[in-house]
Short mmCIF file of C-alpha atoms and ligand atoms in Angstrom, two decimals:
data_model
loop_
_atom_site.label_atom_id
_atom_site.label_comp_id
_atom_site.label_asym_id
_atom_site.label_seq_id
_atom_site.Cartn_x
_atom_site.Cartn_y
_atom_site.Cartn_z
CA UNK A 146 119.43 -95.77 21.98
CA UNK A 147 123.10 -95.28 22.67
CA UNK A 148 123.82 -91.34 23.99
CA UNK A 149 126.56 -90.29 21.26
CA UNK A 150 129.68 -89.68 22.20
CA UNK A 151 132.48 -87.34 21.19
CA UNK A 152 134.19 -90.20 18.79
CA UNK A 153 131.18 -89.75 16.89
CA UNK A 154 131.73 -86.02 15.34
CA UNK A 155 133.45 -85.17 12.25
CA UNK A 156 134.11 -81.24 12.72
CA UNK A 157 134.17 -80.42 9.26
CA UNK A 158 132.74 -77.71 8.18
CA UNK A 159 131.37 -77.46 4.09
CA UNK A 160 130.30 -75.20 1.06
CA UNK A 161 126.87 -76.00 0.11
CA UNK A 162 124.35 -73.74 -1.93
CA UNK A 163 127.14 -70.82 -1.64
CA UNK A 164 126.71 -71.03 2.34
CA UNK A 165 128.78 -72.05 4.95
CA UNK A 166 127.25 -75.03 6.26
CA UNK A 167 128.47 -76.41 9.52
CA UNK A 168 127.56 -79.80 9.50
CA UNK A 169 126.10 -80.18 13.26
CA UNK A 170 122.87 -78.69 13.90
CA UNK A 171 121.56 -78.67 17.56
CA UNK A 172 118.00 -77.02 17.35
CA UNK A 173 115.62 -77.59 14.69
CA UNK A 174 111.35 -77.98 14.47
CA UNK A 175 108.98 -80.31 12.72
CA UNK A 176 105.13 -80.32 12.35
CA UNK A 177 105.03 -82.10 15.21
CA UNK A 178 105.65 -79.27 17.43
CA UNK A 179 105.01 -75.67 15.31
CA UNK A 180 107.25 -76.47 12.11
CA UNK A 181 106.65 -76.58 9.13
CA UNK A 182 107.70 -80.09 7.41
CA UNK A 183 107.48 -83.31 8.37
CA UNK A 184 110.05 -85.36 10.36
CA UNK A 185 110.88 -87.44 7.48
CA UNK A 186 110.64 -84.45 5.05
CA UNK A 187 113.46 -82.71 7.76
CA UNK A 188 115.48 -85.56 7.57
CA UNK A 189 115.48 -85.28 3.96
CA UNK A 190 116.68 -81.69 4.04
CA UNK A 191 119.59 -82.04 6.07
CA UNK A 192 121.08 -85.02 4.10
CA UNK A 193 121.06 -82.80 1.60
CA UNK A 194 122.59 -80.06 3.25
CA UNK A 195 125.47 -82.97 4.16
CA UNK A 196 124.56 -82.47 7.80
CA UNK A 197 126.15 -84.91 9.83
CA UNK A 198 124.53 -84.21 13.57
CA UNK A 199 121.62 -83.16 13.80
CA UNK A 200 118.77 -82.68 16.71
CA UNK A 201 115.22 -82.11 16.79
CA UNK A 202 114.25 -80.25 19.39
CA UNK A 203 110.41 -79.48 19.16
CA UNK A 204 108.83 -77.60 21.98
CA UNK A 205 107.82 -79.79 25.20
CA UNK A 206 107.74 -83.18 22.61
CA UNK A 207 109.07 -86.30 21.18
CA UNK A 208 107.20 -87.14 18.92
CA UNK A 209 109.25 -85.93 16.04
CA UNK A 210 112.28 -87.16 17.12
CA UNK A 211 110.93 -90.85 17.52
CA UNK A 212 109.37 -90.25 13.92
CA UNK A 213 112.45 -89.48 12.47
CA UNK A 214 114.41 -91.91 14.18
CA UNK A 215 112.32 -94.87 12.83
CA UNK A 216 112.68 -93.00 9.35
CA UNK A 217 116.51 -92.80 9.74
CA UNK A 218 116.94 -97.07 10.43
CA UNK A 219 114.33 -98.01 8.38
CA UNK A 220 116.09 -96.00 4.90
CA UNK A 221 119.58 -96.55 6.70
CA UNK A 222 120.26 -92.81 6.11
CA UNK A 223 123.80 -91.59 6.85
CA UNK A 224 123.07 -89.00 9.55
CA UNK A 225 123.07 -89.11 13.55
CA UNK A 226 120.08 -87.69 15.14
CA UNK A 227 120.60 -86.63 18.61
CA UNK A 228 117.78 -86.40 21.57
CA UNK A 229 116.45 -83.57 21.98
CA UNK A 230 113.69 -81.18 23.28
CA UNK A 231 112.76 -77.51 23.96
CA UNK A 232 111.25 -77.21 27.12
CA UNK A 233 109.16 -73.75 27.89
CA UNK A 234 110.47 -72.75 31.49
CA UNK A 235 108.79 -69.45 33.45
CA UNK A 236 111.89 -67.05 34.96
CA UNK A 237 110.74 -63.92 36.70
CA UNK A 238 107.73 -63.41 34.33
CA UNK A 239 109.93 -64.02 31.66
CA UNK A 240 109.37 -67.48 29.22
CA UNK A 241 112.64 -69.20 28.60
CA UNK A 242 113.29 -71.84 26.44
CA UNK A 243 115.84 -74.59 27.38
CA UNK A 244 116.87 -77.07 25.08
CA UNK A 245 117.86 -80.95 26.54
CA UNK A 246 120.08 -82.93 24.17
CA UNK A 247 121.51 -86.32 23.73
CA UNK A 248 119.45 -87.85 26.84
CA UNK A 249 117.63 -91.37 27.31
CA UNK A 250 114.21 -90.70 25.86
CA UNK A 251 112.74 -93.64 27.62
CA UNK A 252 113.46 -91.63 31.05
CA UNK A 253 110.36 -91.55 33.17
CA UNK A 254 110.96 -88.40 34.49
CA UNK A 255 110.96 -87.01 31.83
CA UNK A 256 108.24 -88.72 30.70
CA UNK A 257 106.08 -87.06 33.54
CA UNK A 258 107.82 -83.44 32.53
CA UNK A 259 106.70 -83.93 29.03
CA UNK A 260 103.09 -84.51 30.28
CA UNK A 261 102.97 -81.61 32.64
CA UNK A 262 104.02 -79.85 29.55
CA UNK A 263 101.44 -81.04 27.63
CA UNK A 264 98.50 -80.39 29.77
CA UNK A 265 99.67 -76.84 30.41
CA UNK A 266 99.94 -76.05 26.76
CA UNK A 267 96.47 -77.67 26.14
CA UNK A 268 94.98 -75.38 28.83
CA UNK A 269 96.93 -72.51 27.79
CA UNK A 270 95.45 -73.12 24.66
CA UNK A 271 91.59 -73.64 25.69
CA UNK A 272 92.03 -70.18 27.50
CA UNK A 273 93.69 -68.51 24.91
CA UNK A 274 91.02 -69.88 22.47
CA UNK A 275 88.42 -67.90 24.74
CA UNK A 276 90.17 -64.77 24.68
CA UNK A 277 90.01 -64.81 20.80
CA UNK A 278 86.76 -65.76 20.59
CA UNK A 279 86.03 -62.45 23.01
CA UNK A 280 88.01 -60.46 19.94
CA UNK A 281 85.62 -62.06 17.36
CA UNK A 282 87.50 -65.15 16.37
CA UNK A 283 85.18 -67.97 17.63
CA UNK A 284 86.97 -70.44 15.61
CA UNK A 285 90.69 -69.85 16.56
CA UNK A 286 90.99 -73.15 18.98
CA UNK A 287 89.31 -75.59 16.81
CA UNK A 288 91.04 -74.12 14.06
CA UNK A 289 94.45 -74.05 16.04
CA UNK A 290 93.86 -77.57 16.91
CA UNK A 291 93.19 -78.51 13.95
CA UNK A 292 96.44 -77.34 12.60
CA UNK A 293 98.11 -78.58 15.65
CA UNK A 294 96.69 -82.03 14.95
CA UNK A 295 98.97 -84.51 17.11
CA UNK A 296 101.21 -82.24 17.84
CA UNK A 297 102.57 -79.65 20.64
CA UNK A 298 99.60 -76.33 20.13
CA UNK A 299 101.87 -73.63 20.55
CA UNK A 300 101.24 -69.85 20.29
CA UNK A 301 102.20 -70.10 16.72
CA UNK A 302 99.39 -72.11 15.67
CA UNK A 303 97.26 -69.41 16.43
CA UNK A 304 99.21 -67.06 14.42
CA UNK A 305 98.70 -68.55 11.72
CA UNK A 306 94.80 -69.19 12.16
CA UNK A 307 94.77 -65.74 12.40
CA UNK A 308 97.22 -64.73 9.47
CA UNK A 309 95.55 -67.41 7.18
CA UNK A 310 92.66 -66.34 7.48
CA UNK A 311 93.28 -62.10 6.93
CA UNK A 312 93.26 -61.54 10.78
CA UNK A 313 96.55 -60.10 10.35
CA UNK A 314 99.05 -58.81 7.63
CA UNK A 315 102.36 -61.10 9.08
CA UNK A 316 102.56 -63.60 12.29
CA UNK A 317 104.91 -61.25 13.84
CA UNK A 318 101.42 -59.07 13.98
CA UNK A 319 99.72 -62.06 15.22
CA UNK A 320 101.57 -61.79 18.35
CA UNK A 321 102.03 -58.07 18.48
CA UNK A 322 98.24 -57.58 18.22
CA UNK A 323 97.17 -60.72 20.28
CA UNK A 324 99.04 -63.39 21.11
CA UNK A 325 102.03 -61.65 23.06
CA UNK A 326 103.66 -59.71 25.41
CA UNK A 327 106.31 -56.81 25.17
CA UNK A 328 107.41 -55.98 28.84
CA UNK A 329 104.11 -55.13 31.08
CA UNK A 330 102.40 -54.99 28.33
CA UNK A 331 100.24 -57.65 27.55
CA UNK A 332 97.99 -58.27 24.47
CA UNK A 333 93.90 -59.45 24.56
CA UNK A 334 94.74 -62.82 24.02
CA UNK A 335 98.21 -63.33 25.96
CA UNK A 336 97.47 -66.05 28.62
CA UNK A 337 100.61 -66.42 31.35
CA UNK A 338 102.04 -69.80 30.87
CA UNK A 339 102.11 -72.58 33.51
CA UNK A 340 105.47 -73.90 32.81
CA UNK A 341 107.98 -75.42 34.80
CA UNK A 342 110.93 -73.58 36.30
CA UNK A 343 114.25 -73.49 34.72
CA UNK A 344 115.80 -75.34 38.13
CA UNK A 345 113.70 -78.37 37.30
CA UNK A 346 113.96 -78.65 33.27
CA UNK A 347 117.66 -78.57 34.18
CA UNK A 348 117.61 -81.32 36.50
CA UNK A 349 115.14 -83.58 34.76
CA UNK A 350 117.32 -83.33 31.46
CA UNK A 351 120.21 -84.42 33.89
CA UNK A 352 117.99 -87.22 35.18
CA UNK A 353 117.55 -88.43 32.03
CA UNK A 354 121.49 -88.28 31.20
CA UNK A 355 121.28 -85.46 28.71
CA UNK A 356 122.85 -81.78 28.56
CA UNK A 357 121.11 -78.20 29.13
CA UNK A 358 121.48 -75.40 27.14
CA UNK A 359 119.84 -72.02 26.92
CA UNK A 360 118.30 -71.63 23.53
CA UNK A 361 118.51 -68.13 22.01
CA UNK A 362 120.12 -65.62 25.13
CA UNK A 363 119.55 -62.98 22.74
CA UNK A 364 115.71 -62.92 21.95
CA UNK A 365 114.23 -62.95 25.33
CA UNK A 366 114.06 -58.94 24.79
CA UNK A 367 116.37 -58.67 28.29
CA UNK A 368 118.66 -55.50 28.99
CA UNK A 369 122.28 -56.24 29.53
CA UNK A 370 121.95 -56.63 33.66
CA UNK A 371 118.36 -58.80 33.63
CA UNK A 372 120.70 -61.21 30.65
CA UNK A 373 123.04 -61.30 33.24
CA UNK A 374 120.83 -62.29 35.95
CA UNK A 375 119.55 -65.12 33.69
CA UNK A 376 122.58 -66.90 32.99
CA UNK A 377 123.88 -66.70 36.66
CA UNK A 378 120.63 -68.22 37.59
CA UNK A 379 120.98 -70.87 34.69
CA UNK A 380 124.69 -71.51 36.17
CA UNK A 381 123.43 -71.80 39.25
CA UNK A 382 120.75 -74.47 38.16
CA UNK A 383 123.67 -76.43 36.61
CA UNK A 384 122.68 -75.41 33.22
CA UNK A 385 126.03 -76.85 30.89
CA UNK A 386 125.55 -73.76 28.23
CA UNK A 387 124.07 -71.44 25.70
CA UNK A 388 123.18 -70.83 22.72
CA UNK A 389 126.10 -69.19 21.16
CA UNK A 390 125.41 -69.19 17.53
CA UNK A 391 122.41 -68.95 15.94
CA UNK A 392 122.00 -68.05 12.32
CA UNK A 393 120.19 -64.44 12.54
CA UNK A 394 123.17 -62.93 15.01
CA UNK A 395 125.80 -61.10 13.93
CA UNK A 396 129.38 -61.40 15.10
CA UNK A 397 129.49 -58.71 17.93
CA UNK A 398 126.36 -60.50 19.65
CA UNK A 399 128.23 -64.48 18.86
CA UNK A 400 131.27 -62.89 20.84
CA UNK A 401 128.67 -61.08 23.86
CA UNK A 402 127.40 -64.94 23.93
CA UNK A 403 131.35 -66.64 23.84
CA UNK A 404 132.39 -64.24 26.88
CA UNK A 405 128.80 -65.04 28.59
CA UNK A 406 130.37 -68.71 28.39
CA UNK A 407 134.11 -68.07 28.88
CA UNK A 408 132.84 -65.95 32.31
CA UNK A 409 130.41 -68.26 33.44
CA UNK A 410 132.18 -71.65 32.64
CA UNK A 411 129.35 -73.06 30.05
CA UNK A 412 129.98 -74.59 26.73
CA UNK A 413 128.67 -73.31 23.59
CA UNK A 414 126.09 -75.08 21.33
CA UNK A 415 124.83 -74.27 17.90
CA UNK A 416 122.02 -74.50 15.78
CA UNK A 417 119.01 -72.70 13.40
CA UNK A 418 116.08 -72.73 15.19
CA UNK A 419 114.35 -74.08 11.91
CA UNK A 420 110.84 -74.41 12.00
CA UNK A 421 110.71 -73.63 7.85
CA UNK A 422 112.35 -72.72 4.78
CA UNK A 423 112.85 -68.98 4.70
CA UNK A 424 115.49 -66.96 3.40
CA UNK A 425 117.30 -65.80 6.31
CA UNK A 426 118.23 -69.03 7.51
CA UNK A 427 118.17 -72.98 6.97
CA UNK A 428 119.07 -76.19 8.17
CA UNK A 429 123.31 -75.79 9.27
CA UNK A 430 123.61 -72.34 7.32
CA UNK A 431 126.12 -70.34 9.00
CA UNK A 432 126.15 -72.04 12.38
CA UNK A 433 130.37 -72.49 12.88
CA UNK A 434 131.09 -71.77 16.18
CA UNK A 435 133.79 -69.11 16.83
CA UNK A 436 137.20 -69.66 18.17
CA UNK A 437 137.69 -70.19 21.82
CA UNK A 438 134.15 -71.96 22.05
CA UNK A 439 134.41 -75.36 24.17
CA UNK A 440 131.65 -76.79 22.03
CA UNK A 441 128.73 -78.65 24.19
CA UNK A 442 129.91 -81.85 22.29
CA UNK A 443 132.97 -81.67 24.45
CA UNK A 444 130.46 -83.21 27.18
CA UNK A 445 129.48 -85.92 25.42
CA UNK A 446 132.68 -88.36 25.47
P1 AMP B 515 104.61 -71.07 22.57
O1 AMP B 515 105.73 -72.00 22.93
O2 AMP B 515 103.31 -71.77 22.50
O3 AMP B 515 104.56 -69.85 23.41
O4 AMP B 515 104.87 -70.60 21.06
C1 AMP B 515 105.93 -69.77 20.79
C2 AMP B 515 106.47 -70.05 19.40
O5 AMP B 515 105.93 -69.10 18.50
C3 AMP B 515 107.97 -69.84 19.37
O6 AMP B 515 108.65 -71.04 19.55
C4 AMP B 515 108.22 -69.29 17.99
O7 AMP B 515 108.49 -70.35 17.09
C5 AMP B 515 106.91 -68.67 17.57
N1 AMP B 515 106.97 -67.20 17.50
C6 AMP B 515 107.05 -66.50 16.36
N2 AMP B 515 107.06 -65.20 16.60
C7 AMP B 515 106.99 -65.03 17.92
C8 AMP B 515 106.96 -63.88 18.79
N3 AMP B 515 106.98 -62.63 18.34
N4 AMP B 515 106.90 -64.11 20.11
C9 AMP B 515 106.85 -65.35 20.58
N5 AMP B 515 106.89 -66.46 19.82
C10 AMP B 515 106.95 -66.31 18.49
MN1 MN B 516 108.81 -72.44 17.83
MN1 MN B 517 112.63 -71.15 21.37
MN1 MN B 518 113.18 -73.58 18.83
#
């Protein structure tokens, strides 16, 4: 697959459903990792949200980008789908999510990173499996798996094991109650991760020709100073830039990410997160970036 260049992007920006619907989306989820629709069922979506770029990026997989990339030349649909991945990385206790894009999936480094990934999560998952059987949930890994199927397992598999079946009254409470962790405190059924470091998710995305960003700054529940720390560590792992715009934050926290970016020399991507239609956010709703952004498309020419 050819890596996209800059030639490639029309930067216009349309009305659709009453939204404002940029038409490039850089971070989305299908059932492959822990959302909701199918590759071909995403792909579907954001033709019809006349989305021109979009990326898959499901946690620690390809799957659903090679899915959707046979779906996309076999129907000869009008949309380029980037590379792309979110890799779980451990920083100081805290779990960071960086997101490769527009890379040579055939790289066998990466190749190996994806299956170091892999065999974490499944033992992550084993473990954390035991912990809710301890709570009187015997079922929760089979049950997880099953949902999982093919898939990345991921923490929100369990969450909704347990919320499907009256465990808990949202998934939010899933992970409040169980699955998570809120500072030091950790709960019954929170298992620390084995994931790779930021350092080397950078480098292997380089390896494989693609570009690093840091997905979501704002929701790794960081003060000010520890944010701080994070990015100069991601600058100093030759991370190429953040997350500026995603569709929950509000203006003030878009320009707190811009100046993050202006300070630290990064670009700025974009994108919704989606993992499944809700209605705070969809596919390209609300994703422009704001003025003075160097977009992260800038490095693709
Ligand atoms: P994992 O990568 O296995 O740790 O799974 C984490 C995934 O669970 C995230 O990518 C989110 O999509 C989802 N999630 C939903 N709510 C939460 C929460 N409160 N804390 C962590 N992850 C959450
Ligand atoms: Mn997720
Ligand atoms: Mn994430
Ligand atoms: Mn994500």
């Amino acid at each position: 697959m050819a890596l996209l260049s800059t030639t490639d992007f029309p930067f216009i920006i349309e009305k659709c459903d009453g939204f404002s619907h940029g038409r490039i989306d850089l971070h989305s989820h299908t059932h492959c990792s822990d959302g909701s629709l199918s590759p071909q069922t995403l792909i579907d979506r954001a033709v019809n949200y006349q989305i021109a770029v979009l990326a898959i990026t499901d946690h620690d997989t390809l799957t659903g980008f090679h899915i959707a990339d046979d779906y996309i030349v076999e129907k000869n649909i009008p949309l380029k789908l980037i590379s792309g991945i979110e890799i779980s990385t451990t920083w100081q206790g805290f779990e960071i999510h960086i997101v490769g894009l527009n890379f040579d999936v055939k790289n066998p480094v990466l190749q190996q990173l994806i299956t170091g990934q892999q065999l974490a999560r499944e033992e992550r998952a084993i473990t954390i499996g035991e912990k809710l059987a301890k709570c009187g949930f015997p079922e929760a890994y089979n049950d997880a798996k099953q949902l999982a199927g093919a898939g990345s397992i991921t923490r929100a598999h369990f969450a909704k094991v347990l919320y499907q079946q009256g465990h808990v009254a949202t998934l939010q409470k899933a992970f409040d109650q169980y699955l998570g962790k809120k500072g030091r405190n950790t709960q019954p059924a929170f298992v620390k991760p084995n994931w790779c470091s930021i350092e080397h998710a950078v480098e292997v995305i380089h390896a494989a020709g693609g570009t690093a960003v840091m997905a979501h700054p704002i929701r790794y529940d960081l003060s000010a100073k520890w944010l701080r720390r994070l990015i100069v560590h991601f600058k100093a792992s030759k991370g190429d830039g953040l997350e500026v715009v995603l569709p929950q934050m509000n203006p003030q926290q878009r320009q707190t990410m811009l100046n993050y970016c202006l300070e630290y020399d990064l670009h700025a991507s974009t994108g919704s997160d989606f993992h499944h239609p809700n209605k705070w956010s969809d596919l390209g709703r609300n994703l422009i970036l704001p003025d003075g952004a160097i977009p992260i498309w800038a490095l693709w020419s």
